[in-house]
PDB file of C-alpha atoms in Angstrom:
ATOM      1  CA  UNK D1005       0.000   0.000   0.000  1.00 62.00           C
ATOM      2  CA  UNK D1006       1.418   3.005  -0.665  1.00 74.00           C
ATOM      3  CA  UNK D1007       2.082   5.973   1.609  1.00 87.00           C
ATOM      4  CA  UNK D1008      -0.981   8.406   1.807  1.00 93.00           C
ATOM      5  CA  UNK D1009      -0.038  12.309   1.086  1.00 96.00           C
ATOM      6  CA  UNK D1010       0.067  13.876   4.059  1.00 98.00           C
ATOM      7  CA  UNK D1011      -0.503  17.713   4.474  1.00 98.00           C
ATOM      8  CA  UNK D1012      -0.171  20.365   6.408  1.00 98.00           C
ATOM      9  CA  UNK D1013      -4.081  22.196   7.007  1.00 98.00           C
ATOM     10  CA  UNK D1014      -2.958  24.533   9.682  1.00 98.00           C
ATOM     11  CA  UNK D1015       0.093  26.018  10.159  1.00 97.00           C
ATOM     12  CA  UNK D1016      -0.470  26.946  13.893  1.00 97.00           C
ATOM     13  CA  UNK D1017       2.470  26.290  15.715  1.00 97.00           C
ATOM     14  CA  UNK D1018       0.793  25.452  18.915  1.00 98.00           C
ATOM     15  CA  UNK D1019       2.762  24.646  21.898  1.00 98.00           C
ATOM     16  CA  UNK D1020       0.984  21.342  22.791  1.00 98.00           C
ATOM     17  CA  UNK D1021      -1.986  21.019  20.384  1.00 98.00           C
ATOM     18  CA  UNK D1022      -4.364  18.334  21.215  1.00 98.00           C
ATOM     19  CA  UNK D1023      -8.001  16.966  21.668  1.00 98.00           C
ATOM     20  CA  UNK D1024      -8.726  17.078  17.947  1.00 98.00           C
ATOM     21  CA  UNK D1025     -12.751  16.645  17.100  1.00 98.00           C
ATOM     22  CA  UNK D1026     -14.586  16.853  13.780  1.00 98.00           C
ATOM     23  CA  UNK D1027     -18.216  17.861  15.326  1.00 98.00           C
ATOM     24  CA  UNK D1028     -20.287  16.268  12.444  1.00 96.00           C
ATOM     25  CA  UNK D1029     -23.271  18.526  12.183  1.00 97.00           C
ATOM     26  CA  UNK D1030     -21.162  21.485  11.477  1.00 97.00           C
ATOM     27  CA  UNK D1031     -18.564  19.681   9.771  1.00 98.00           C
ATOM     28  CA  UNK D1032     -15.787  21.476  11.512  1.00 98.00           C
ATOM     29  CA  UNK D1033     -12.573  20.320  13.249  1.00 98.00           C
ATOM     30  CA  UNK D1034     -11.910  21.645  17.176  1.00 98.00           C
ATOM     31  CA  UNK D1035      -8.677  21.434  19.018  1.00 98.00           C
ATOM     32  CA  UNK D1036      -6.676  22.929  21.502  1.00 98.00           C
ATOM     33  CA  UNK D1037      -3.873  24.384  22.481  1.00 98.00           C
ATOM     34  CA  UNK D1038      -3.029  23.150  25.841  1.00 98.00           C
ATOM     35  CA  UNK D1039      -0.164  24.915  26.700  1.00 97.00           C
ATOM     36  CA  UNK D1040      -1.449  28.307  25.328  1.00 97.00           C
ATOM     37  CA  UNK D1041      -4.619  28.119  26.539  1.00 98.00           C
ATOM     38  CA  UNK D1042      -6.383  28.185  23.153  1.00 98.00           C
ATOM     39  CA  UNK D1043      -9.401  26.763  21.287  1.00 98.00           C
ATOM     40  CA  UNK D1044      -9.183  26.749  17.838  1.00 98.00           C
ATOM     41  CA  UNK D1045     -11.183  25.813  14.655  1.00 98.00           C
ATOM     42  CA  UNK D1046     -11.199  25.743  10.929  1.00 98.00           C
ATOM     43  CA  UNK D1047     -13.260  23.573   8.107  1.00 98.00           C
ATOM     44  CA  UNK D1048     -11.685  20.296   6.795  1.00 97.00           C
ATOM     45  CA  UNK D1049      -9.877  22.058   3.971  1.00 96.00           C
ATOM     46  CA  UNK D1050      -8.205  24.706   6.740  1.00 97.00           C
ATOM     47  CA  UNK D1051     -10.136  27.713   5.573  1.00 97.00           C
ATOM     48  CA  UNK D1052     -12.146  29.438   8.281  1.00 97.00           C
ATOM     49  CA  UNK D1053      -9.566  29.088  10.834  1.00 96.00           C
ATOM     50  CA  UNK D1054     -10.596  30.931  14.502  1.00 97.00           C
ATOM     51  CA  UNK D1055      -9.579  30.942  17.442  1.00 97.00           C
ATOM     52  CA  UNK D1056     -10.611  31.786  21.310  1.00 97.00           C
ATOM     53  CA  UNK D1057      -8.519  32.787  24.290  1.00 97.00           C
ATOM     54  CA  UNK D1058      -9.432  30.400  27.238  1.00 96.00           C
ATOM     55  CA  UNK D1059      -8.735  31.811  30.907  1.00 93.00           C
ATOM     56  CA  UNK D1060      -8.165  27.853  31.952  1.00 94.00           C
ATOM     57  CA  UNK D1061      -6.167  24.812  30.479  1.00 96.00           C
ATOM     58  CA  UNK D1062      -8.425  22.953  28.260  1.00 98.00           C
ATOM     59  CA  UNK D1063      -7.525  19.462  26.618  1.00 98.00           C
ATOM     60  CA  UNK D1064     -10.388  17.985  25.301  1.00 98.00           C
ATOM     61  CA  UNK D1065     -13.857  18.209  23.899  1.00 98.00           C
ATOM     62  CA  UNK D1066     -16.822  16.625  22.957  1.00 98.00           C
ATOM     63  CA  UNK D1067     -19.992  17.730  21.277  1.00 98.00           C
ATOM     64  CA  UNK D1068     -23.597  18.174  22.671  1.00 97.00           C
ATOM     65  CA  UNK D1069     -25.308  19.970  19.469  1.00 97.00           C
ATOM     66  CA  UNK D1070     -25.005  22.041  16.490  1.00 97.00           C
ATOM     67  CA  UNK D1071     -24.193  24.962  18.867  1.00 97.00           C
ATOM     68  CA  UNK D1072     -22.613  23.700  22.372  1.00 97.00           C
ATOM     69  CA  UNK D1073     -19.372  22.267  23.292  1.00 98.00           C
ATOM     70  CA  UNK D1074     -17.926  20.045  26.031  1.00 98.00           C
ATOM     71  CA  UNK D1075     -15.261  21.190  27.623  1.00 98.00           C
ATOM     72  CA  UNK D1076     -12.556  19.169  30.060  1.00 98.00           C
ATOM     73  CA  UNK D1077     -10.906  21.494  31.910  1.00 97.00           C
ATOM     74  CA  UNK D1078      -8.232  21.923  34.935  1.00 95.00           C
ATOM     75  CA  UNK D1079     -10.768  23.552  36.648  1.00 94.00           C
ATOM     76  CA  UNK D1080     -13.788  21.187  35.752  1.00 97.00           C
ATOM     77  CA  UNK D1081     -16.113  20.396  32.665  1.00 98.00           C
ATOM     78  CA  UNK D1082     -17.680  23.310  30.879  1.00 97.00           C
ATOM     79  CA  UNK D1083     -20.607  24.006  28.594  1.00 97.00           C
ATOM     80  CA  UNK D1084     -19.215  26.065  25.552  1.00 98.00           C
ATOM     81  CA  UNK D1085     -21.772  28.049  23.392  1.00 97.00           C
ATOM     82  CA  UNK D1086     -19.580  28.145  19.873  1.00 97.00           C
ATOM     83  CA  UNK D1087     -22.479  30.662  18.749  1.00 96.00           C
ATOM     84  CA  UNK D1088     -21.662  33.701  21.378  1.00 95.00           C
ATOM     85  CA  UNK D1089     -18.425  31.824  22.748  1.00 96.00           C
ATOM     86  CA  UNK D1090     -19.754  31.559  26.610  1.00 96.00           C
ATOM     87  CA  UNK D1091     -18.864  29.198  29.262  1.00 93.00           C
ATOM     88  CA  UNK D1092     -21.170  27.714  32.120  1.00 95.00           C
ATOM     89  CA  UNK D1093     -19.377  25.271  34.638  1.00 96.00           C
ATOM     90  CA  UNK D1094     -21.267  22.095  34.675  1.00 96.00           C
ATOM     91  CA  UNK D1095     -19.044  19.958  37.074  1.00 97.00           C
ATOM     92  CA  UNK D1096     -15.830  20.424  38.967  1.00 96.00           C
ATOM     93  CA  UNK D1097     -13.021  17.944  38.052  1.00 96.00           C
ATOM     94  CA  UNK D1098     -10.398  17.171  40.905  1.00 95.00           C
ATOM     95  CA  UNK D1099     -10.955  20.263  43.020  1.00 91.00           C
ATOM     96  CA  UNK D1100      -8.507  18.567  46.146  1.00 91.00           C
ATOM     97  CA  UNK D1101      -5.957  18.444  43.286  1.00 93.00           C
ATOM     98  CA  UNK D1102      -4.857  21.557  42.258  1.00 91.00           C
ATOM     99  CA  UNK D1103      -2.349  20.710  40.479  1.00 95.00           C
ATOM    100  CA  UNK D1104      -3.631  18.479  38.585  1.00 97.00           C
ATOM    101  CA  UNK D1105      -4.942  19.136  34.719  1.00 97.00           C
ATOM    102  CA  UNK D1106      -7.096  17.325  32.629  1.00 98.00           C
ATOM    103  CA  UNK D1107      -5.828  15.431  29.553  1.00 97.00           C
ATOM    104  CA  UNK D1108      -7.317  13.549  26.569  1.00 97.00           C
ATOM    105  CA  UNK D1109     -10.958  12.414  26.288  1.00 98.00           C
ATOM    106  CA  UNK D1110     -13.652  11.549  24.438  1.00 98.00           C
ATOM    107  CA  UNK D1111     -17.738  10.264  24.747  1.00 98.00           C
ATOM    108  CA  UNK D1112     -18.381   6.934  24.339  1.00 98.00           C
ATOM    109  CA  UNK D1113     -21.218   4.601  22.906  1.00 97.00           C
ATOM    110  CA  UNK D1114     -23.523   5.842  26.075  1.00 97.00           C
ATOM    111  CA  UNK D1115     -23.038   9.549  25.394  1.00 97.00           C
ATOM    112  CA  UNK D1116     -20.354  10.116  28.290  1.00 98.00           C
ATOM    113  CA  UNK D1117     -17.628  11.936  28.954  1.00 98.00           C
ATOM    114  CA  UNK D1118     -14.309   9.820  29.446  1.00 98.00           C
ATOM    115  CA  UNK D1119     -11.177  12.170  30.498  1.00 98.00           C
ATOM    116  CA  UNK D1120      -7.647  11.275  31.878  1.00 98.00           C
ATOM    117  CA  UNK D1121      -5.892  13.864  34.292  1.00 98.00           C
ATOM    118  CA  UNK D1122      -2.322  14.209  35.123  1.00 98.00           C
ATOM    119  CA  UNK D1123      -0.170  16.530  36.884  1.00 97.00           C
ATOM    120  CA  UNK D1124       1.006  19.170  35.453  1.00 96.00           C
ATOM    121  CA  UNK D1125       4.648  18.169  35.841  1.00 95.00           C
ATOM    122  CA  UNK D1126       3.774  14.786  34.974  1.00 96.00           C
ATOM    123  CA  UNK D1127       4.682  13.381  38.664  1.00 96.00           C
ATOM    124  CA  UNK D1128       3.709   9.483  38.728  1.00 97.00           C
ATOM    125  CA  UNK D1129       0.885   8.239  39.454  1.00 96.00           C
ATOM    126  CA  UNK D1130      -0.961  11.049  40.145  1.00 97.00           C
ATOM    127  CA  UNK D1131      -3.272  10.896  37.094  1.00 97.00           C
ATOM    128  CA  UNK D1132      -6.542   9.259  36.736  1.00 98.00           C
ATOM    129  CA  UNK D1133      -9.358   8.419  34.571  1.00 98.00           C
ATOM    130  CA  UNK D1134     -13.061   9.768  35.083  1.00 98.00           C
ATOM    131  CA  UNK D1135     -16.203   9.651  33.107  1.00 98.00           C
ATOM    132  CA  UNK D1136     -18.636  12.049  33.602  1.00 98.00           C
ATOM    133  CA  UNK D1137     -22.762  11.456  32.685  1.00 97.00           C
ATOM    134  CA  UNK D1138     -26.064  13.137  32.201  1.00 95.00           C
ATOM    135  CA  UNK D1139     -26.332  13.110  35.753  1.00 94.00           C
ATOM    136  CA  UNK D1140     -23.219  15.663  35.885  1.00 96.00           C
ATOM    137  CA  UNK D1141     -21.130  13.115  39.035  1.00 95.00           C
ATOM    138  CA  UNK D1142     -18.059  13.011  38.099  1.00 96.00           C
ATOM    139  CA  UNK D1143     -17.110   9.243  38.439  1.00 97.00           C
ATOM    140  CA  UNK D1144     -13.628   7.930  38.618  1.00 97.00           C
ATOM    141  CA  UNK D1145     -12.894   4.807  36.968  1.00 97.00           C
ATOM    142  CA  UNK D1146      -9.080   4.471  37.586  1.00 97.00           C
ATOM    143  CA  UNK D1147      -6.470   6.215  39.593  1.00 97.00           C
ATOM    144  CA  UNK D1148      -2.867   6.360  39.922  1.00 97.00           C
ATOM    145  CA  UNK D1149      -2.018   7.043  35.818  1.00 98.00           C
ATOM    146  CA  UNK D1150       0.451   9.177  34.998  1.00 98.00           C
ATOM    147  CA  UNK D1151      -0.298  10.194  31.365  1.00 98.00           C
ATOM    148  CA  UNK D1152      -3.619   8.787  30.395  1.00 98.00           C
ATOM    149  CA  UNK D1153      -4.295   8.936  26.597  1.00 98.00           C
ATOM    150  CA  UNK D1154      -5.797   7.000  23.660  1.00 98.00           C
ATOM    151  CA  UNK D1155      -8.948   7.425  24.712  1.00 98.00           C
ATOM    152  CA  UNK D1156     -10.853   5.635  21.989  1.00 98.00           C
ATOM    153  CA  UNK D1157     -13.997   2.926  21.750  1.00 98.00           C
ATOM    154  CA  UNK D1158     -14.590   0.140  19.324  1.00 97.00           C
ATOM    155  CA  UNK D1159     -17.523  -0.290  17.412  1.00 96.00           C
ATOM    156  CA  UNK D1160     -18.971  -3.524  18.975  1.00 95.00           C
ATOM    157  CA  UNK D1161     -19.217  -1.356  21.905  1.00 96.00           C
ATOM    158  CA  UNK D1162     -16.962  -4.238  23.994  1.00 97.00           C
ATOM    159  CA  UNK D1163     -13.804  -2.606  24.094  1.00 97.00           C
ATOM    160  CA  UNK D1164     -12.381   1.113  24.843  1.00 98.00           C
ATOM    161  CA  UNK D1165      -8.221   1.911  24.749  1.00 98.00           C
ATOM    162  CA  UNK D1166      -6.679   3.772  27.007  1.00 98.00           C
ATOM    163  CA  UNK D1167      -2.882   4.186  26.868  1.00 98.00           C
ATOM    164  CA  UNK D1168      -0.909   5.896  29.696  1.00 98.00           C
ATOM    165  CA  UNK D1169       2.149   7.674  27.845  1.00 98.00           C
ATOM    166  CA  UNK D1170       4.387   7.300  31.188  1.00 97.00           C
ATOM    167  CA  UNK D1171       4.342   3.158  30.724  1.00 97.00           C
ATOM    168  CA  UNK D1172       4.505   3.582  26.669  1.00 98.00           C
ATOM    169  CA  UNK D1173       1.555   1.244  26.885  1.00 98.00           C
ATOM    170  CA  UNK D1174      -2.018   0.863  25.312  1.00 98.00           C
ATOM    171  CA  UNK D1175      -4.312  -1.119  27.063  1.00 98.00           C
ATOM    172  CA  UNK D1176      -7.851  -2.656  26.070  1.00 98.00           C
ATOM    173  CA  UNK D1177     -10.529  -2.567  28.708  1.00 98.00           C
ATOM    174  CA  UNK D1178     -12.964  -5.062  28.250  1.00 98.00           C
ATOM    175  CA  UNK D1179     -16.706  -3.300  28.456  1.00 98.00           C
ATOM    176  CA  UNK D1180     -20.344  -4.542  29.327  1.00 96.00           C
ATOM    177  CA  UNK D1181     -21.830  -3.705  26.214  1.00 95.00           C
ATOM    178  CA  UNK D1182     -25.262  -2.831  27.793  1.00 94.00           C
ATOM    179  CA  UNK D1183     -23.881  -1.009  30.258  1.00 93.00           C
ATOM    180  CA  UNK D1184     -20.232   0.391  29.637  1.00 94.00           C
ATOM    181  CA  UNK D1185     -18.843  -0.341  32.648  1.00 95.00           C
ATOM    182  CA  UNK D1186     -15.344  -1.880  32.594  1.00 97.00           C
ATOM    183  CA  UNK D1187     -14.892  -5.764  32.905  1.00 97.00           C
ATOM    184  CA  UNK D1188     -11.337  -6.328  32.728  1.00 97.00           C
ATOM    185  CA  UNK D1189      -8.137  -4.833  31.394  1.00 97.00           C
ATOM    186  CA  UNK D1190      -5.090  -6.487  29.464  1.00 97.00           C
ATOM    187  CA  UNK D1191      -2.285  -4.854  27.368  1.00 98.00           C
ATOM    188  CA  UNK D1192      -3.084  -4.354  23.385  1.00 98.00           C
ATOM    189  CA  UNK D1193       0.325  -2.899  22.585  1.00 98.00           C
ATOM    190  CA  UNK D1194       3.312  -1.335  23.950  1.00 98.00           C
ATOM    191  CA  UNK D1195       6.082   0.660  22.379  1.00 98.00           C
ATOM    192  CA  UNK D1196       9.026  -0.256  24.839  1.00 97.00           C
ATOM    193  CA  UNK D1197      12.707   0.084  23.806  1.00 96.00           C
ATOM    194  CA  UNK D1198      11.450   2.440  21.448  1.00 97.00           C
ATOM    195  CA  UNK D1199      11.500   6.160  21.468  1.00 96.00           C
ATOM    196  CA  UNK D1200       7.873   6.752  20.114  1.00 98.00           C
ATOM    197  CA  UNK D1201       5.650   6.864  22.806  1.00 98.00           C
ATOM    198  CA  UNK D1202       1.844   6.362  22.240  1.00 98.00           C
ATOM    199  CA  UNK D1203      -0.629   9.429  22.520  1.00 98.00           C
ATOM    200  CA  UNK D1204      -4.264  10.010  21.236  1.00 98.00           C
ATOM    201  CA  UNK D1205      -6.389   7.643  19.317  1.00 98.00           C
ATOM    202  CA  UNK D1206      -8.985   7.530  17.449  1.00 98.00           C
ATOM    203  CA  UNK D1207     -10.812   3.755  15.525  1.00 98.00           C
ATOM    204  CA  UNK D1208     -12.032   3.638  12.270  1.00 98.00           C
ATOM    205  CA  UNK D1209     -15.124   1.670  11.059  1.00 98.00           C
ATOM    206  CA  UNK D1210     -13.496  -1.599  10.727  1.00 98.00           C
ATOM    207  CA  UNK D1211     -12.994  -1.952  14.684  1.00 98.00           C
ATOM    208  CA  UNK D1212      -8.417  -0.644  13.761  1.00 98.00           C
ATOM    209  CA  UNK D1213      -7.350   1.658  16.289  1.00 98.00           C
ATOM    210  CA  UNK D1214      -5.041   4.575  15.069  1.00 98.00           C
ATOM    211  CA  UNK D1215      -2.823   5.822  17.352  1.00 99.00           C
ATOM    212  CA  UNK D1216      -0.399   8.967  17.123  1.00 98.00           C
ATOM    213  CA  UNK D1217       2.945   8.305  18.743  1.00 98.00           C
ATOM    214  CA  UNK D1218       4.933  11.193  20.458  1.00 98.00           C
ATOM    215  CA  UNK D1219       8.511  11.410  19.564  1.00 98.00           C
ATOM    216  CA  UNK D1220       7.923   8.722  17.067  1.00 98.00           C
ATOM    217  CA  UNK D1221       7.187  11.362  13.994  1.00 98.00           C
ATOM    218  CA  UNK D1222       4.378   8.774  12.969  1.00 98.00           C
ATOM    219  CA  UNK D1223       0.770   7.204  13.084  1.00 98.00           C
ATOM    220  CA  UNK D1224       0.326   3.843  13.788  1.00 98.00           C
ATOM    221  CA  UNK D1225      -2.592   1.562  12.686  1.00 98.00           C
ATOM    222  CA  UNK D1226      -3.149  -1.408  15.013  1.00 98.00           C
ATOM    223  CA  UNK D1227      -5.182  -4.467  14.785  1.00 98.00           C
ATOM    224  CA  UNK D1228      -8.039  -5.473  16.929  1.00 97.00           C
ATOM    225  CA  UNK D1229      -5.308  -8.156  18.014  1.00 97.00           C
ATOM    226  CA  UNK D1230      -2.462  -5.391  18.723  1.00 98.00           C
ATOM    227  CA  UNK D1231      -0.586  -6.280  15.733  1.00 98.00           C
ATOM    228  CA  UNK D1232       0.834  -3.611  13.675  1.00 98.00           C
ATOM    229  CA  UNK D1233      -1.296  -2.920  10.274  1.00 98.00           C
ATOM    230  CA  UNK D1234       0.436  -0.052   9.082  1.00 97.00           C
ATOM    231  CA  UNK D1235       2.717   2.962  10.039  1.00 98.00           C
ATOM    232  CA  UNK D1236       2.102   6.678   8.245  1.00 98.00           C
ATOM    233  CA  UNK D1237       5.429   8.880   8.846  1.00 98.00           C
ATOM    234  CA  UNK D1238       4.765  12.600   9.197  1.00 98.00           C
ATOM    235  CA  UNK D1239       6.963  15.660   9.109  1.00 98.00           C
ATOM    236  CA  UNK D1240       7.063  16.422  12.919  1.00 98.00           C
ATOM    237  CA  UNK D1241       8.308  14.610  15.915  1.00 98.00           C
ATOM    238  CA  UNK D1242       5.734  14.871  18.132  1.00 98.00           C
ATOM    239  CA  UNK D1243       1.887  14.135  16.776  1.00 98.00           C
ATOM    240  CA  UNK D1244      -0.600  14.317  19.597  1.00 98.00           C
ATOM    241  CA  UNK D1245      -3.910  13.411  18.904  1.00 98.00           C
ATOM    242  CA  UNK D1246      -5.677  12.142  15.330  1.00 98.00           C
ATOM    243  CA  UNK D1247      -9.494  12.720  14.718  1.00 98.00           C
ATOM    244  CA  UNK D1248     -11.704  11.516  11.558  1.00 98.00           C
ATOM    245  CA  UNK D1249     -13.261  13.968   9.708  1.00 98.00           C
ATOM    246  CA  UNK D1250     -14.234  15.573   6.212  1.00 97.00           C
ATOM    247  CA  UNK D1251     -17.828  14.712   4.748  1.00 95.00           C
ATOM    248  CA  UNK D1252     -16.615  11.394   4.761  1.00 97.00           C
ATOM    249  CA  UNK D1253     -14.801  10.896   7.191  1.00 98.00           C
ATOM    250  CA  UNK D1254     -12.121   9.442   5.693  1.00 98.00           C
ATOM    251  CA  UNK D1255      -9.726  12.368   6.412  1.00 98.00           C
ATOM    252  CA  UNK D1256      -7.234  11.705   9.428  1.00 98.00           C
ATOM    253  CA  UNK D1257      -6.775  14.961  11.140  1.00 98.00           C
ATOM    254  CA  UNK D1258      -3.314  14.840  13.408  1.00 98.00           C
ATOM    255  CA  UNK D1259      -2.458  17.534  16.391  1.00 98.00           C
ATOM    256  CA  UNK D1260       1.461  18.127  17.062  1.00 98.00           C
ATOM    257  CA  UNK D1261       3.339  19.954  19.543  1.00 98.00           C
ATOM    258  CA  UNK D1262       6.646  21.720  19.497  1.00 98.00           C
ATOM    259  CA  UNK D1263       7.192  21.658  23.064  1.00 98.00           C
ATOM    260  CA  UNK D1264      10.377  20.909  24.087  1.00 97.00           C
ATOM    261  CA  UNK D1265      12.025  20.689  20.899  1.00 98.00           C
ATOM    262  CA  UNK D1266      15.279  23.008  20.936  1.00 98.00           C
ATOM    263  CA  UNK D1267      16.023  25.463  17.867  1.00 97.00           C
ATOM    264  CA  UNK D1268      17.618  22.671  15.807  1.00 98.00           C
ATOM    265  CA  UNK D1269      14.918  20.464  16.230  1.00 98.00           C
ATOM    266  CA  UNK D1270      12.570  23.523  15.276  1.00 98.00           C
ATOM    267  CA  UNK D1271      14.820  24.461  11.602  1.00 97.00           C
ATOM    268  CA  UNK D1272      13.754  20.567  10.925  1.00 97.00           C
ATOM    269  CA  UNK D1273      10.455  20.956  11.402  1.00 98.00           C
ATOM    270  CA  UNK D1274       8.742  24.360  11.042  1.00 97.00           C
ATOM    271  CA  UNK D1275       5.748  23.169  11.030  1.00 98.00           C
ATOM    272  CA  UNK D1276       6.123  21.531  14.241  1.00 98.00           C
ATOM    273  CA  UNK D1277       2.775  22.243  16.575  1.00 98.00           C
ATOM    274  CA  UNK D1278       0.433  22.327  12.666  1.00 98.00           C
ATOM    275  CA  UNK D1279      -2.444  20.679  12.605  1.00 98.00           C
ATOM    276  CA  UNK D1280      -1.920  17.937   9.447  1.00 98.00           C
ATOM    277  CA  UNK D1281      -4.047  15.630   7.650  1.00 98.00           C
ATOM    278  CA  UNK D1282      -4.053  12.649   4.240  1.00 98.00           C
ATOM    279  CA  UNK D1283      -6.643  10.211   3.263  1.00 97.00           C
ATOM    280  CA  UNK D1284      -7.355   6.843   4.629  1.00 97.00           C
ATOM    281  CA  UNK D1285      -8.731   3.938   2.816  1.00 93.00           C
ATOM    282  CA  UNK D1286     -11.548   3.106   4.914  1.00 97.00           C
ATOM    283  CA  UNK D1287     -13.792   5.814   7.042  1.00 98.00           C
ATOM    284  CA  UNK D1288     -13.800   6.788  10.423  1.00 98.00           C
ATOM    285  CA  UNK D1289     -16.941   6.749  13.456  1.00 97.00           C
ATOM    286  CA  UNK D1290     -18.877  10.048  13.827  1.00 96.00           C
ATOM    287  CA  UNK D1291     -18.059  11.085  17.388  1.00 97.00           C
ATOM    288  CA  UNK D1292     -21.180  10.288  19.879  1.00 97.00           C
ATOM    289  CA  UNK D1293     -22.903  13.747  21.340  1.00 98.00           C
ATOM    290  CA  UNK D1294     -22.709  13.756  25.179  1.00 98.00           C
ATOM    291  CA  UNK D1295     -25.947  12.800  26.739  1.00 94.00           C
ATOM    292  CA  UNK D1296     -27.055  15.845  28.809  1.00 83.00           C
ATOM    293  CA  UNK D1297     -30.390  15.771  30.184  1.00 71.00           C
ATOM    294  CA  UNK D1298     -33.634  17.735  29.427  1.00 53.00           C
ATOM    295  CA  UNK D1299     -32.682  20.044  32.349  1.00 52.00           C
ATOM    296  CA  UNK D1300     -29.039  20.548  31.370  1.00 57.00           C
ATOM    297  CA  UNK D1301     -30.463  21.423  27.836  1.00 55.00           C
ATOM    298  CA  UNK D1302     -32.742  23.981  28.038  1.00 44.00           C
ATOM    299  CA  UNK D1303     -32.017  27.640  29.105  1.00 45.00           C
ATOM    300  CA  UNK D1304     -31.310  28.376  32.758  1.00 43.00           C
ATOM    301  CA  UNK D1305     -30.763  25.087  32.887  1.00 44.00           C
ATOM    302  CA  UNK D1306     -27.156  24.911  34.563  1.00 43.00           C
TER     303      UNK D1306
END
């Protein structure tokens, strides 16, 4: 197979770009800037680029409707109006742990919130995985990660990923698939003796988990069995997150970051920090909206 075209749809430059989402009613891709407290957005062909100034560290996002935004926050999860660009708290997120941020996340099948946390100085162990529902109770599901990532669900609705970065590590949880809670856990694949280091991912259609590997200057296609199906190199060291998008969604969107690279590292890669994207061969899984309830929804409603 050859090597898909890969290019470069917004020339950003954000310190530590992440939580990429194609929201497919307005067919537009979100991410952030973590570092530089941004939000930023443009259409699948990078045209319409904007951007918004956010007072807290954001990471991740998920979509309630055509107008409103999820957002996981250091501070806690926030409703975000992308009409007159407002916030409303909806739940706090780790309040005893100040310094603690959140990380990647995304909804699964049930229309919830899943987000990792970590500290901000990546100190062991001190991470953790929550999921947040229409009942707006934060929940935690697992403590003592360090990076959590690779947030990501399978179709059959029996199997999320989460990876933490710290342990270069993807695991599978095993899921009730009426419920969602978590079963069991095993390793799906690691990245050990090697410098890449897995970050977000995102599954396609066919149940293959794509995952974007930090210091590894590449995207990696796994299995459903862990195996390796196919590697895409791209022009900067360290991608961050990938997303599905396009009115087919069969465009792989890819955050970077350029944190941390020195000067010479920086004349190799320019770009480093862009937002990137090429075509894949087979389509991607609109993202599920997060289930709020009637009285979340409607004005006055927080």
């Amino acid at each position: 197979m050859s090597a898909p075209a890969v290019a470069l749809v917004s020339n950003v430059r954000n310190r530590m770009g992440e939580g990429a989402l194609w929201h497919p009613e307005r067919h537009v891709l979100f991410w952030f800037d973590i570092l530089g407290k941004e939000l930023h957005w443009c259409n699948a062909d990078g045209s319409g680029i904007g951007s918004h100034a956010l007072e807290m560290t954001a990471s991740a996002a998920v979509w309630i409707d055509s107008d409103t935004l999820l957002l996981a926050a250091d501070d806690g999860f926030h409703r975000y109006s992308i009409r007159d660009r407002s916030f409303s708290l909806l739940a706090p997120l780790e309040a005893d742990r100040p310094g603690n941020r959140s990380n990647d996340g995304r909804c699964d099948p049930w229309g919830r919130f899943w987000v990792g946390t970590m500290d901000r100085q990546a100190a062991p162990g001190r991470g953790a995985l929550h999921m947040l529902g229409a009942d707006l109770q934060p929940r935690c599901l697992k403590e003592s990660l360090t990076i959590p990532n690779s947030i990501a669900f399978a179709p059959d609705r029996r199997h999320a990923y989460l990876s933490d970065s710290a342990e270069q590590t993807i695991f599978t949880l095993e899921l009730d698939p009426e419920s969602g809670e978590i079963l069991d856990e095993h390793v799906f694949a690691t990245t050990k003796g090697e410098q890449a280091v897995p970050d977000g991912s995102v599954v396609d259609s066919e149940g293959y988990l794509w995952n974007a590997q930090w210091d590894g200057w590449r995207v990696v296609r796994y299995r459903p069995d862990g195996k390796i199906d196919r590697i895409v190199e791209l022009p900067v060291q360290r991608p961050t997150c990938p997303a599905f998008g396009g009115p087919d969604l069969r465009t792989l969107f890819v955050t970077s970051s350029r944190e941390g690279l020195t000067a010479s590292d920086l004349e190799k890669q320019p770009a480093a920090g862009g937002v990137f994207a090429f075509q894949a061969d087979i389509s991607g899984l609109p993202e599920t909206p997060f289930r709020l309830t009637i009285a979340h929804t409607l004005p006055g409603g927080d």
